[in-house]
Structure formats: C-alpha cells, structure tokens
Amino acid sequence: ISSKMKAMVDLLTFFGKFICGLLEALFYFIVPRPKKNVEGEIVLITGAGSGIGRLLALRFARLKVILVLWDINSESNQETCELAKKAGASNVYTYTCNCGERQDIYRVADQTYKAFLPSMIANNHGHLVCISSSAGLVGVSRLSEYCASKFAAFGFAESIFLETFAQGNTGIKTTIVCPFFVKTGMFEGCSTRNPLVLPILEPDYVVNKIINAILEEQVYLFLPRFLYFVLFLKSFLPTKSGLALCEYMRIFDVMNKFKGQVKKD
C-alpha cells in the first residue's frame, strides 16, 4: 500500500472515530447511559473512615460488592465496616493504613496504585477511581500545596488512563472526580459568593454523582457542571480577562475564613 493511500485510510479512520464519538456523546446526552453491574466485584476504598470515603462505602454496600476499607484511624474504619454491614454488605474487610506513607501501603497490600495494574492488565478488568479536586484543574489563591497535590493526582490518573487505552486494555476503566469544596469539614469556613453556579457541595450529592459516574464508566466528573465552562474559558481567555472574572466572582476570597478540619478531643 502506498504512503498516500495509507495516509488517506488513517484520515478516514480518524474522521470515522471522531464522528462516532460525537454522535455517541450526543445520544447519551439525551438517553441515560446503561449502568454496569458491580455485584461481587472487589472495591477498595481509601480514607473509608469518614467523609466521602465512608459515604462511598455505604453506597457500594447496597450494590453487593466485596468491600476493602483502608483508613489511618482503625476505630472510625471499623465503624464504617459496621455501618456497611447494616447497609447490606456481607463481605467487608478493614485495614489500618496511612496512604501518605509508602511503606505502610506496602505493609497492608504489598502494592501501590501503580502495582495494582499488572493484575488488572492480565485480566483486562478493573476500574480506577481518582478523587482529585477543582483545585486540580485551576490554581486557588492561598491553597498552593493542596493544588499541587491535586494537580499531580489528576495528571497521574489521566496518564494511566491514556496508557491503558494505548495498550488496548479496554476492560480497565478510569473515573477522575474533581469536585468544588465539599461540606465534609476539611474546608470548614470556606465560602462562595456565587452559590447558584459554584456552591459548596453536599457530601451525599457528590457521592451519588461519583457512584453514577463509575457505573456509567464516565472518565471525567467535574462538580458542579460550571467547572466544565471554567475549563473552557481558561483555554482561550486572556490572562487579564480571566483575573477580572475571578475578581468579579470573588474567587480570591474563598479561603478568607478558612478554619480547616476541627479535631475532636
């Protein structure tokens, strides 16, 4: 086959896949996506002792999965275990693990996030879920260290998604979640001047959206939906125009009354 013919075939293949992708997105914008069955699947949740992690465990418990709960606090993790059993889970396993310490992860599972991949690749089956943040999409004043960690989490998860796709491991799914501030206590005191388009999110709402995104195998989940528009604007607005918009929406003030997580005595 000549190089010109090959180039033409590649171009037509690209256009076919591109148009099919657009039509599929349009179709599922109108018609709800089918949800996969996760009954009997092993679901590992880090930070399961409280907040979003605990709520995810309780929601997954109703879906009859095998739950593996990790948390640094063994007592709160056990509480989640008991609640999950009451919610319908029959197989729940708890492990005390500080996910910020590499050696602790090795001790509990002999594996890290990346090391789970070989068995997933061998079986061409699995679903990786990364909880990043809106602070992993755009920088936030007075939140530089947190933004750095969330940008890293987003970039890592996205690159793993692209690697598995490029290698043809279509059975391995990825969901990357980027919510605005959630009322879990971590960002106690933070505020928003535009609650209609950029509200402080309720935990139950966020968890419902995450579960739905996993079951529908959605790759990106930004909450609220206004964040999709923010990324679109960021891609082409002049810097001064973007800063003017941030000033108008009082984005620079969201951390002014930040208190953080209140520790219990």
Tab-separated table of C-alpha atoms in Angstrom:
chain	number	residue	atom	x	y	z
A	1	ILE	CA	0.000	0.000	0.000
A	2	SER	CA	1.381	3.417	-0.937
A	3	SER	CA	2.148	6.052	1.672
A	4	LYS	CA	-0.533	8.339	0.206
A	5	MET	CA	-3.146	5.603	0.399
A	6	LYS	CA	-2.160	4.787	3.980
A	7	ALA	CA	-2.423	8.462	4.926
A	8	MET	CA	-5.899	8.602	3.369
A	9	VAL	CA	-7.002	5.451	5.235
A	10	ASP	CA	-5.663	6.877	8.515
A	11	LEU	CA	-7.505	10.163	7.895
A	12	LEU	CA	-10.807	8.418	7.136
A	13	THR	CA	-10.405	6.172	10.176
A	14	PHE	CA	-9.807	9.228	12.335
A	15	PHE	CA	-12.876	11.044	10.992
A	16	GLY	CA	-14.999	7.924	11.483
A	17	LYS	CA	-13.934	7.505	15.125
A	18	PHE	CA	-14.216	11.246	15.769
A	19	ILE	CA	-17.758	11.499	14.400
A	20	CYS	CA	-18.836	8.296	16.164
A	21	GLY	CA	-17.547	9.737	19.442
A	22	LEU	CA	-19.549	12.934	18.953
A	23	LEU	CA	-22.712	11.060	17.980
A	24	GLU	CA	-22.391	8.715	20.957
A	25	ALA	CA	-21.959	11.683	23.329
A	26	LEU	CA	-24.990	13.385	21.796
A	27	PHE	CA	-27.065	10.208	22.061
A	28	TYR	CA	-26.217	9.683	25.730
A	29	PHE	CA	-26.825	13.358	26.427
A	30	ILE	CA	-30.463	12.610	25.554
A	31	VAL	CA	-30.733	8.969	26.660
A	32	PRO	CA	-29.347	7.814	30.060
A	33	ARG	CA	-26.263	5.621	29.778
A	34	PRO	CA	-26.663	1.963	30.755
A	35	LYS	CA	-25.210	1.162	34.187
A	36	LYS	CA	-22.878	-1.772	34.678
A	37	ASN	CA	-23.438	-4.454	37.313
A	38	VAL	CA	-20.739	-4.465	40.017
A	39	GLU	CA	-22.187	-7.205	42.235
A	40	GLY	CA	-19.383	-9.415	43.533
A	41	GLU	CA	-16.626	-7.003	42.485
A	42	ILE	CA	-13.838	-6.113	44.954
A	43	VAL	CA	-13.987	-2.402	45.826
A	44	LEU	CA	-11.025	-0.873	47.676
A	45	ILE	CA	-11.753	2.491	49.304
A	46	THR	CA	-9.003	4.603	50.854
A	47	GLY	CA	-9.937	7.049	53.593
A	48	ALA	CA	-13.000	4.940	54.360
A	49	GLY	CA	-13.219	6.009	57.998
A	50	SER	CA	-15.019	9.283	57.356
A	51	GLY	CA	-16.298	11.803	54.840
A	52	ILE	CA	-16.620	10.880	51.178
A	53	GLY	CA	-14.839	7.558	51.745
A	54	ARG	CA	-17.387	6.401	54.307
A	55	LEU	CA	-20.342	7.502	52.198
A	56	LEU	CA	-18.925	5.688	49.169
A	57	ALA	CA	-18.550	2.524	51.256
A	58	LEU	CA	-22.181	2.706	52.338
A	59	ARG	CA	-23.418	3.269	48.807
A	60	PHE	CA	-21.323	0.412	47.430
A	61	ALA	CA	-22.572	-1.830	50.242
A	62	ARG	CA	-26.059	-1.654	48.723
A	63	LEU	CA	-24.627	-2.851	45.399
A	64	LYS	CA	-23.471	-6.147	46.978
A	65	VAL	CA	-19.754	-5.697	46.343
A	66	ILE	CA	-16.845	-7.036	48.399
A	67	LEU	CA	-15.580	-4.037	50.371
A	68	VAL	CA	-11.947	-3.483	51.360
A	69	LEU	CA	-11.678	-0.432	53.610
A	70	TRP	CA	-8.422	1.438	54.257
A	71	ASP	CA	-8.020	4.227	56.790
A	72	ILE	CA	-5.366	5.539	59.153
A	73	ASN	CA	-7.908	5.511	62.017
A	74	SER	CA	-8.759	1.901	62.852
A	75	GLU	CA	-11.663	2.860	65.132
A	76	SER	CA	-13.507	5.004	62.599
A	77	ASN	CA	-12.729	2.457	59.894
A	78	GLN	CA	-14.370	-0.255	61.982
A	79	GLU	CA	-17.400	1.994	62.453
A	80	THR	CA	-17.678	2.265	58.670
A	81	CYS	CA	-17.420	-1.528	58.465
A	82	GLU	CA	-20.342	-1.985	60.854
A	83	LEU	CA	-22.431	0.607	59.026
A	84	ALA	CA	-21.655	-1.066	55.695
A	85	LYS	CA	-22.813	-4.425	57.030
A	86	LYS	CA	-26.048	-2.845	58.212
A	87	ALA	CA	-26.451	-1.321	54.738
A	88	GLY	CA	-26.329	-4.755	53.140
A	89	ALA	CA	-22.658	-5.658	52.639
A	90	SER	CA	-21.866	-9.279	53.520
A	91	ASN	CA	-18.109	-9.200	52.846
A	92	VAL	CA	-16.225	-6.273	54.406
A	93	TYR	CA	-12.514	-6.227	55.251
A	94	THR	CA	-10.786	-3.418	57.153
A	95	TYR	CA	-7.096	-2.493	57.198
A	96	THR	CA	-5.321	0.276	59.066
A	97	CYS	CA	-3.172	2.102	56.567
A	98	ASN	CA	-1.675	5.566	56.215
A	99	CYS	CA	-1.881	6.150	52.468
A	100	GLY	CA	0.575	9.030	52.865
A	101	GLU	CA	3.312	6.558	53.858
A	102	ARG	CA	4.633	4.299	51.102
A	103	GLN	CA	5.921	1.645	53.484
A	104	ASP	CA	2.547	1.457	55.223
A	105	ILE	CA	0.881	0.763	51.872
A	106	TYR	CA	3.438	-1.974	51.221
A	107	ARG	CA	2.747	-3.427	54.661
A	108	VAL	CA	-1.002	-3.616	54.091
A	109	ALA	CA	-1.178	-4.714	50.467
A	110	ASP	CA	2.385	-5.147	49.176
A	111	GLN	CA	1.226	-2.889	46.367
A	112	THR	CA	0.747	0.755	45.390
A	113	TYR	CA	-1.732	2.295	42.958
A	114	LYS	CA	0.563	1.512	40.029
A	115	ALA	CA	1.280	-2.007	41.278
A	116	PHE	CA	-2.415	-2.916	41.088
A	117	LEU	CA	-2.210	-2.511	37.338
A	118	PRO	CA	-0.339	-5.719	36.380
A	119	SER	CA	-3.148	-7.975	37.619
A	120	MET	CA	-5.747	-5.663	36.075
A	121	ILE	CA	-3.874	-5.725	32.766
A	122	ALA	CA	-3.508	-9.513	32.911
A	123	ASN	CA	-7.282	-9.844	33.355
A	124	ASN	CA	-8.145	-6.778	31.259
A	125	HIS	CA	-10.585	-5.886	34.018
A	126	GLY	CA	-10.788	-3.183	36.657
A	127	HIS	CA	-11.862	0.366	37.392
A	128	LEU	CA	-9.535	3.039	38.806
A	129	VAL	CA	-11.183	5.995	40.551
A	130	CYS	CA	-9.226	9.125	41.439
A	131	ILE	CA	-10.756	11.751	43.731
A	132	SER	CA	-8.957	14.926	42.702
A	133	SER	CA	-10.497	18.393	43.094
A	134	SER	CA	-11.444	21.555	41.272
A	135	ALA	CA	-8.129	22.690	42.787
A	136	GLY	CA	-6.541	20.111	40.485
A	137	LEU	CA	-7.942	21.934	37.457
A	138	VAL	CA	-7.273	25.586	38.296
A	139	GLY	CA	-4.999	27.213	40.847
A	140	VAL	CA	-6.555	28.637	44.012
A	141	SER	CA	-5.105	31.551	45.963
A	142	ARG	CA	-3.737	30.529	49.406
A	143	LEU	CA	-4.104	26.847	48.565
A	144	SER	CA	-0.882	26.191	46.658
A	145	GLU	CA	0.248	22.963	48.364
A	146	TYR	CA	-3.196	21.391	48.101
A	147	CYS	CA	-3.450	22.443	44.451
A	148	ALA	CA	-0.055	20.888	43.729
A	149	SER	CA	-1.122	17.532	45.187
A	150	LYS	CA	-4.443	17.545	43.329
A	151	PHE	CA	-2.892	18.573	40.007
A	152	ALA	CA	-0.477	15.657	40.482
A	153	ALA	CA	-3.319	13.236	41.254
A	154	PHE	CA	-5.255	14.360	38.182
A	155	GLY	CA	-2.228	14.140	35.903
A	156	PHE	CA	-1.222	10.715	37.207
A	157	ALA	CA	-4.726	9.250	36.832
A	158	GLU	CA	-5.165	10.734	33.372
A	159	SER	CA	-1.816	9.399	32.157
A	160	ILE	CA	-2.639	5.905	33.481
A	161	PHE	CA	-5.964	6.125	31.615
A	162	LEU	CA	-4.154	7.049	28.401
A	163	GLU	CA	-1.546	4.312	28.866
A	164	THR	CA	-4.156	1.588	29.309
A	165	PHE	CA	-6.070	2.884	26.277
A	166	ALA	CA	-2.926	2.996	24.121
A	167	GLN	CA	-2.061	-0.583	25.127
A	168	GLY	CA	-5.531	-1.809	24.187
A	169	ASN	CA	-6.661	-2.613	27.736
A	170	THR	CA	-10.223	-1.524	27.089
A	171	GLY	CA	-11.525	-3.521	30.056
A	172	ILE	CA	-9.734	-1.211	32.504
A	173	LYS	CA	-11.830	1.873	33.172
A	174	THR	CA	-10.909	5.185	34.791
A	175	THR	CA	-13.000	7.828	36.524
A	176	ILE	CA	-11.414	11.127	37.608
A	177	VAL	CA	-13.521	13.189	40.011
A	178	CYS	CA	-12.951	16.918	40.507
A	179	PRO	CA	-15.441	18.488	42.938
A	180	PHE	CA	-15.513	22.028	44.299
A	181	PHE	CA	-15.402	22.329	48.107
A	182	VAL	CA	-17.471	19.657	49.857
A	183	LYS	CA	-19.101	20.002	53.295
A	184	THR	CA	-17.020	17.287	54.960
A	185	GLY	CA	-15.263	19.607	57.410
A	186	MET	CA	-11.944	19.655	55.563
A	187	PHE	CA	-12.652	23.130	54.213
A	188	GLU	CA	-14.599	24.456	57.175
A	189	GLY	CA	-15.017	28.216	56.892
A	190	CYS	CA	-14.591	28.432	53.128
A	191	SER	CA	-17.319	30.360	51.371
A	192	THR	CA	-18.646	31.187	47.934
A	193	ARG	CA	-20.215	34.403	46.706
A	194	ASN	CA	-21.930	32.605	43.831
A	195	PRO	CA	-23.820	29.638	45.298
A	196	LEU	CA	-26.019	29.243	42.216
A	197	VAL	CA	-23.136	28.396	39.869
A	198	LEU	CA	-20.385	27.486	42.360
A	199	PRO	CA	-21.976	26.094	45.528
A	200	ILE	CA	-20.321	24.386	48.488
A	201	LEU	CA	-21.354	20.814	47.742
A	202	GLU	CA	-23.326	18.428	49.921
A	203	PRO	CA	-21.479	15.108	50.516
A	204	ASP	CA	-24.490	12.944	49.589
A	205	TYR	CA	-24.859	14.772	46.271
A	206	VAL	CA	-21.169	14.266	45.456
A	207	VAL	CA	-21.236	10.560	46.357
A	208	ASN	CA	-24.377	9.961	44.265
A	209	LYS	CA	-22.664	11.578	41.288
A	210	ILE	CA	-19.474	9.554	41.818
A	211	ILE	CA	-21.337	6.252	42.026
A	212	ASN	CA	-23.334	7.136	38.920
A	213	ALA	CA	-20.155	8.096	37.024
A	214	ILE	CA	-18.499	4.787	37.963
A	215	LEU	CA	-21.493	2.699	36.937
A	216	GLU	CA	-21.754	4.591	33.643
A	217	GLU	CA	-17.962	4.385	33.126
A	218	GLN	CA	-17.633	8.141	32.818
A	219	VAL	CA	-13.989	9.252	32.608
A	220	TYR	CA	-14.278	12.851	33.860
A	221	LEU	CA	-16.655	14.122	36.522
A	222	PHE	CA	-16.470	17.820	37.406
A	223	LEU	CA	-18.800	19.164	40.105
A	224	PRO	CA	-20.651	21.447	39.754
A	225	ARG	CA	-21.092	21.432	35.981
A	226	PHE	CA	-19.991	25.075	35.899
A	227	LEU	CA	-16.400	23.754	36.160
A	228	TYR	CA	-16.624	22.438	32.576
A	229	PHE	CA	-17.336	26.025	31.480
A	230	VAL	CA	-14.464	27.311	33.639
A	231	LEU	CA	-12.009	24.985	31.864
A	232	PHE	CA	-13.380	26.098	28.504
A	233	LEU	CA	-12.858	29.757	29.416
A	234	LYS	CA	-9.365	29.038	30.773
A	235	SER	CA	-8.349	27.563	27.426
A	236	PHE	CA	-8.715	30.818	25.475
A	237	LEU	CA	-9.376	33.847	27.709
A	238	PRO	CA	-6.567	36.400	28.000
A	239	THR	CA	-4.967	36.268	31.447
A	240	LYS	CA	-6.199	39.732	32.446
A	241	SER	CA	-9.743	38.868	31.414
A	242	GLY	CA	-9.596	35.664	33.443
A	243	LEU	CA	-8.334	37.527	36.506
A	244	ALA	CA	-11.110	40.107	36.101
A	245	LEU	CA	-13.662	37.276	36.079
A	246	CYS	CA	-12.110	35.785	39.239
A	247	GLU	CA	-12.301	39.174	40.965
A	248	TYR	CA	-15.933	39.603	39.924
A	249	MET	CA	-16.846	36.157	41.271
A	250	ARG	CA	-14.788	36.746	44.453
A	251	ILE	CA	-12.760	33.594	43.773
A	252	PHE	CA	-9.777	35.091	45.611
A	253	ASP	CA	-11.887	35.373	48.775
A	254	VAL	CA	-12.994	31.741	49.156
A	255	MET	CA	-10.210	30.957	51.668
A	256	ASN	CA	-10.507	34.145	53.735
A	257	LYS	CA	-12.372	32.495	56.620
A	258	PHE	CA	-10.837	29.052	56.253
A	259	LYS	CA	-10.648	27.122	59.532
A	260	GLY	CA	-9.976	23.592	58.323
A	261	GLN	CA	-10.875	20.289	59.890
A	262	VAL	CA	-11.812	20.697	63.567
A	263	LYS	CA	-10.104	17.927	65.523
A	264	LYS	CA	-12.181	16.086	68.051
A	265	ASP	CA	-10.874	15.841	71.590
